[in-house]
Amino acid sequence: MTTLSFPIIRRPMHPTGVWSWITTIDHKRIGILYGVTAFALFILGGIEALLIRTQLIGPDRDFVSAEVFNQLFTMHGTTMIFLAIMPLGAAFFNFVIPLQIGARDVAFPRLNAFSYWTFLAGAIILNASWFLGGAPNAGWFGYAPITGQAFNPGHGIDFWIIGLQVLGIASLAAAFNFIVTIINMRAPGMTWMRLPLFTWMTFITAILLVLAFPVITVALIELMFDRKFGTNFFFTPAGGNPVLWQHLFWVFGHPEVYILILPAMGIVSEVLPTFSKKPLFGYPTVVLAGALIGFMGWMVWSHHMFTVGLGPIANSVFTITTMAIAVPTGIKIFNWLGTIWKGSLDFRTPMLFALGFIVLFTIGGISGVMHSMASSDAQQQDTYFIIAHIHYVLFSGAIMAIMAGIYYWFPKFSGRMYDERMGKMHFVLMFIGQNLAFFPMHFYGLDGMPRRIYTYDADMGWTALNALSTSGAYLIAFSFFIFIFNMVKSWRKGEKAANDPWDGRTLEWSIPSPPPEHNFDEIPTVHDRDDWWARKRGGVKHGVPVSGGSGEGHAIHMPQPSFWPIVVSIGLLVGAFGLIYNVAVAGIGGGIAMVGIYAWAFEPVNEPDEKQPAHH
Amino acid sequence: MTQQAHSADAHHAEAAPVHTGHPTPGTYFKVAMALTAITALEVVVYFFEWLSYGIIPILVILSLVKFALVAMFYMHLRYDHKLFSTMFVAGLVLALLVAFALLALFKWFI
Amino acid sequence: MAQVTAASHGEHEATTTGLNHRKMLMWAFLGSDCMFFGSLIATYLVYKGKSKAGPFPEDVFSIPVTSVSTFVLLMSSMSMVLAYAALTRGNMKAFRIWLASTVIMGATFLAFQTFEFYEFANHEVVVECNDPDAADWTDLQAKVGSACGSFVAGEETEVTIGEYTVKVFEEDGHAVAETTAGLTPRTNLFGTTFFTLTGFHGAHVTLGVIWLLSLFFFSFRKGGVTPKRNLDVDLAALYWHFVDVVWIVIFTVVYLFGVFQGF
């Protein structure tokens, strides 16, 4: 074995402190890294939103300039979608999936670390633009030709392009990892129809990611070539067609919204049964509806482009497919209602957030069906009505569900209980705040207020409702102060959590809180859909208690920490800045990444024991 | 992730699906000859101007056959687990559908 | 690459399906890469025939030359699969020979592509003014030929026709018109989409050549590439064959269909 090693730096065998986090390949630690980083970026995106709302609190204000306003809404959208909701989802994938399927880690632990560090690199690139000549300013879907060199000569768009490419690499690596993990690392007896719902939705999300991201990669490459090399993809004088950008973006962009919402649906499908003391109603239907959403998500993208002038046939086709995709979503909602129907409900914070999700997500779904109709959408396109819709599905939908998930799994990942009173206060204030902020948008949207204008005139009649929206935004911000206080305080000195504080159903509750490094002393054998629940109630006669948490005793070989994932990510980071500023620097970045890849390839997953003969 | 390392396991892992006779170098050579012949045919067809638009279906079919030959024999999909075929074909079919939809949206077929 | 052996020292980890993690990852990646090339090809087709200025495919393509490079790439696939077969039989010598020939053929394909790119970028159009087959001229050739009117025996004249500067001169007693009509990614939509699509395919081939070359050199180290650890080669081979099938599509869709206008 030693002949194979590639000794540039000694392997960190037992790192401590900061190094242990930098070199970690433990899925639980990576999950926590993802969660904390993504939450910090969520706060950043939230501050951008507050600045936007402060500007719009009244008519004719000049709190920020029009240009800064453009940068704010672009970065708010990009940050919330790519740097907050997606990686917050990834935090749950990382922490929860191996525990739910009864595995000791993901299939590719080092690739997992690479995903995180590359995500961080992408976040750094995007946000560095603030300090290097201005952030991107063309909206989160960056329509051509406003992103072209002629109309946008600064580096903002370059940061946006390269940042999204790097984030794409991170997401793709993570998605491949989770596809293989879920197919190939399920515990014995964990058949597809016994798979926990969150794992199912993650699986579908990962498939969508793997198929959708190459499309945006191509679109961004084309845009980059237009800007860097003067190609003609979106250059109209040479016959280039900006509508192609819209198509490519939304071919990716619509599956992307399901990438954002499916994990949220998975979380809700875990929380509701647990706090209703009932199995999930219609489990196969919920799975099938999820798969259908994933499939049909590919057939609806042009509903973002109804006003482009695609013609009556295209508009009709996409109207019909868009209306049809509401059906599997509706099926899920009815299944959730069926789950809580006649359950013995326990209104803990996670349950409150999950219930809030159902109510508010349904409102967002209904406004979605309203603009699924091309004729009706012509009135709503690019108004605040659309902003209301996206915030009801992504904030009141995805973020509410993510909050449910954070409270639900907090005892598991921290080993402590959160403060229930503060949790409920957070829920109440956030619930009120978001309705104050987003519900009035329906009205001034339909009244014609366009999105992305940096100010409006006093006699438009939008003043009062805008002030209401802004006060709602401040209320949301306040509710998050409570959340952060609760998290920090509880994580440090909260009451110690039991292994299974919620009387849970899935395998993660069968092991200690927080889980030992190797998760399961013995890999469990699964006999039931809600296996842990059944085992606790004697439903499985041969059920073996899976964990005593003794930890060290067995000769369990966990993968060892590694430097190389972060080295490759640093190479990508340097290379990305090189692509923007200087090709030679890009070469250096590529070189660093190359060294990292070779060293990674030649580094064994775990070092062999000394006593074992190196027989290869 | 390690079955291949143990020869006994390697056999087990590789042989998970039914092996209908391992392909031999002879098979690979025959496939190569078929690929060469089809490519030659494609080029010949290309120079038949009287076929006009008729060469489109001919060339599509010929290149599909080539594609399938490489995927089934050289990439061993014919002998491997069907999950691998599913993964590959899913991407392939979706790419085709999206491409066709885009062409239709750009009034390509009218 | 070495992780396969290494993990075998740990406890035996059976996978749920009995399939190897890394091989499954490779297939998922190839499915994903289908979408990548699908988007590039779709872009090419959407813009086919939409270029506002020449040169067009029929002006620059040389089907015989590209057929040869296509043949070379197809044969490299055969050589790759034979290398893998040799490795599984334990015949290291044959493995190295076939692997080296795969690398050489891959490099040959890249050389062809470089030549072709260079040729296109400096494309010269030469027409004989009294060509009996003038009826078969492409638009570009006809455009260049229209300069023949300014032919003065024994002299070389320069005429500007549209964006081209055409030289008209006498060669072997015939009047000849000649110009440089280079195709670059900036020239027109055809250049933009053609170079991007084939360029990314070329980048895939380059990566494959580096990968195979690494395996080749690594095979000389003790325990570097062994019949038991054939998966390392299997994965590289899958990637290589995928690059080959993508070229099968590009050869048909871009080159052989290149002649059709408005399609």
Coordinates of C-alpha atoms in Angstrom, one line a residue, chain A residues 1 3-5 104 107-108 110-111 172 176-177 179-180 183-187 210-211 214-215 217-218 221-222 225-226 229-234 236-242 244 248 298 555-557 594 598 600-606 608 612-616, chain C residues 1-11 13-25 28-33 35-37 39-40 42-43 46-47 50-52 185-189 192-193 196 200 207 210-211 214 218 221-224 226 228-229:
Chain A
M1 CA 0.0 0.0 0.0
T3 CA 4.0 2.3 -2.7
L4 CA 0.7 3.8 -3.7
S5 CA 0.6 6.7 -1.4
R104 CA -22.2 4.7 8.6
A107 CA -20.9 6.5 -0.3
F108 CA -18.1 9.0 -1.1
R110 CA -14.3 12.8 0.6
L111 CA -16.5 13.8 -2.3
L172 CA -23.6 18.0 -8.9
F176 CA -24.1 12.0 -7.5
N177 CA -23.0 11.1 -4.0
I179 CA -27.9 9.0 -5.6
V180 CA -25.3 6.3 -5.0
I183 CA -29.4 3.3 -3.9
N184 CA -26.4 1.4 -2.5
M185 CA -26.1 2.0 1.2
R186 CA -29.5 1.1 2.5
A187 CA -29.5 -1.2 5.5
V210 CA -28.0 15.7 -11.9
L211 CA -30.1 16.3 -15.0
P214 CA -25.8 20.5 -17.0
V215 CA -28.3 22.7 -18.8
T217 CA -23.8 25.0 -17.1
V218 CA -24.2 25.1 -20.9
I221 CA -20.8 28.8 -20.7
E222 CA -22.5 30.4 -23.7
F225 CA -18.1 33.0 -24.1
D226 CA -20.2 35.9 -25.4
F229 CA -14.6 35.9 -26.5
G230 CA -17.2 37.8 -28.4
T231 CA -19.2 34.8 -29.6
N232 CA -22.7 35.4 -30.9
F233 CA -25.0 33.1 -28.8
F234 CA -27.1 36.0 -27.6
T236 CA -28.7 39.9 -31.9
P237 CA -26.9 41.7 -34.7
A238 CA -25.3 38.4 -35.7
G239 CA -28.7 36.5 -35.4
G240 CA -28.3 35.4 -31.8
N241 CA -31.5 35.0 -30.0
P242 CA -31.9 36.1 -26.3
L244 CA -32.6 30.9 -26.2
L248 CA -32.0 27.2 -21.4
W298 CA -39.5 19.0 -17.0
A555 CA -13.3 -2.7 15.0
I556 CA -15.3 -0.3 12.8
H557 CA -13.1 1.3 10.2
M594 CA -4.9 18.8 -10.5
Y598 CA -4.1 13.1 -8.1
W600 CA -6.9 12.3 -3.7
A601 CA -7.0 9.4 -6.2
F602 CA -3.8 7.9 -4.7
E603 CA -4.9 8.3 -1.1
P604 CA -6.7 5.3 0.4
V605 CA -10.0 5.8 2.0
N606 CA -8.5 4.7 5.3
P608 CA -4.3 0.2 6.5
Q612 CA -2.0 -6.0 8.1
P613 CA 0.4 -7.1 5.4
A614 CA 0.5 -4.8 2.4
H615 CA -0.2 -7.5 0.0
H616 CA -1.1 -5.6 -3.1
Chain C
M1 CA -8.0 5.3 -7.9
A2 CA -6.3 3.5 -5.1
Q3 CA -9.3 3.7 -2.8
V4 CA -10.6 0.4 -3.9
T5 CA -7.7 -1.6 -2.5
A6 CA -7.4 0.5 0.6
A7 CA -10.9 0.0 1.7
S8 CA -10.5 -3.7 1.4
H9 CA -8.3 -3.6 4.5
G10 CA -11.2 -2.4 6.5
E11 CA -14.3 -4.5 7.1
E13 CA -18.8 -3.4 3.1
A14 CA -21.5 -5.0 1.1
T15 CA -23.6 -2.7 -1.0
T16 CA -27.4 -2.9 -1.1
T17 CA -27.6 -3.8 -4.7
G18 CA -24.3 -5.6 -4.9
L19 CA -23.1 -3.0 -7.4
N20 CA -20.0 -1.0 -7.0
H21 CA -20.4 2.6 -5.7
R22 CA -17.8 4.1 -8.1
K23 CA -19.2 2.4 -11.2
M24 CA -22.7 3.6 -10.3
L25 CA -21.4 7.1 -9.8
A28 CA -24.9 8.6 -13.1
F29 CA -22.3 11.1 -14.4
L30 CA -22.6 9.8 -17.9
G31 CA -26.4 10.2 -17.8
S32 CA -25.8 13.8 -16.6
D33 CA -23.2 14.4 -19.3
M35 CA -27.8 16.5 -20.7
F36 CA -24.7 18.6 -21.1
F37 CA -24.0 17.6 -24.7
S39 CA -28.0 21.2 -24.5
L40 CA -24.9 22.1 -26.7
A42 CA -29.7 21.7 -29.2
T43 CA -28.1 25.1 -29.3
V46 CA -31.5 25.9 -33.0
Y47 CA -29.0 28.2 -34.7
K50 CA -29.5 31.3 -38.9
S51 CA -26.0 32.7 -39.6
K52 CA -26.1 36.1 -41.1
P185 CA -16.1 31.6 -33.0
R186 CA -16.8 35.3 -33.6
T187 CA -17.5 35.1 -37.4
N188 CA -21.1 34.0 -37.2
L189 CA -23.6 31.8 -35.4
T192 CA -20.0 30.2 -32.4
T193 CA -22.0 27.0 -32.0
T196 CA -18.2 25.5 -28.7
F200 CA -16.1 20.9 -25.5
L207 CA -9.2 14.8 -20.3
I210 CA -4.7 12.5 -19.7
W211 CA -6.6 10.0 -17.6
S214 CA -1.9 8.4 -16.1
F218 CA 0.9 4.1 -13.2
R221 CA 4.5 0.9 -10.6
K222 CA 4.3 -2.2 -8.5
G223 CA 0.6 -2.7 -7.7
G224 CA -0.4 0.3 -9.6
T226 CA -3.6 -4.9 -11.4
K228 CA -7.9 -7.5 -9.5
R229 CA -8.3 -3.8 -9.5

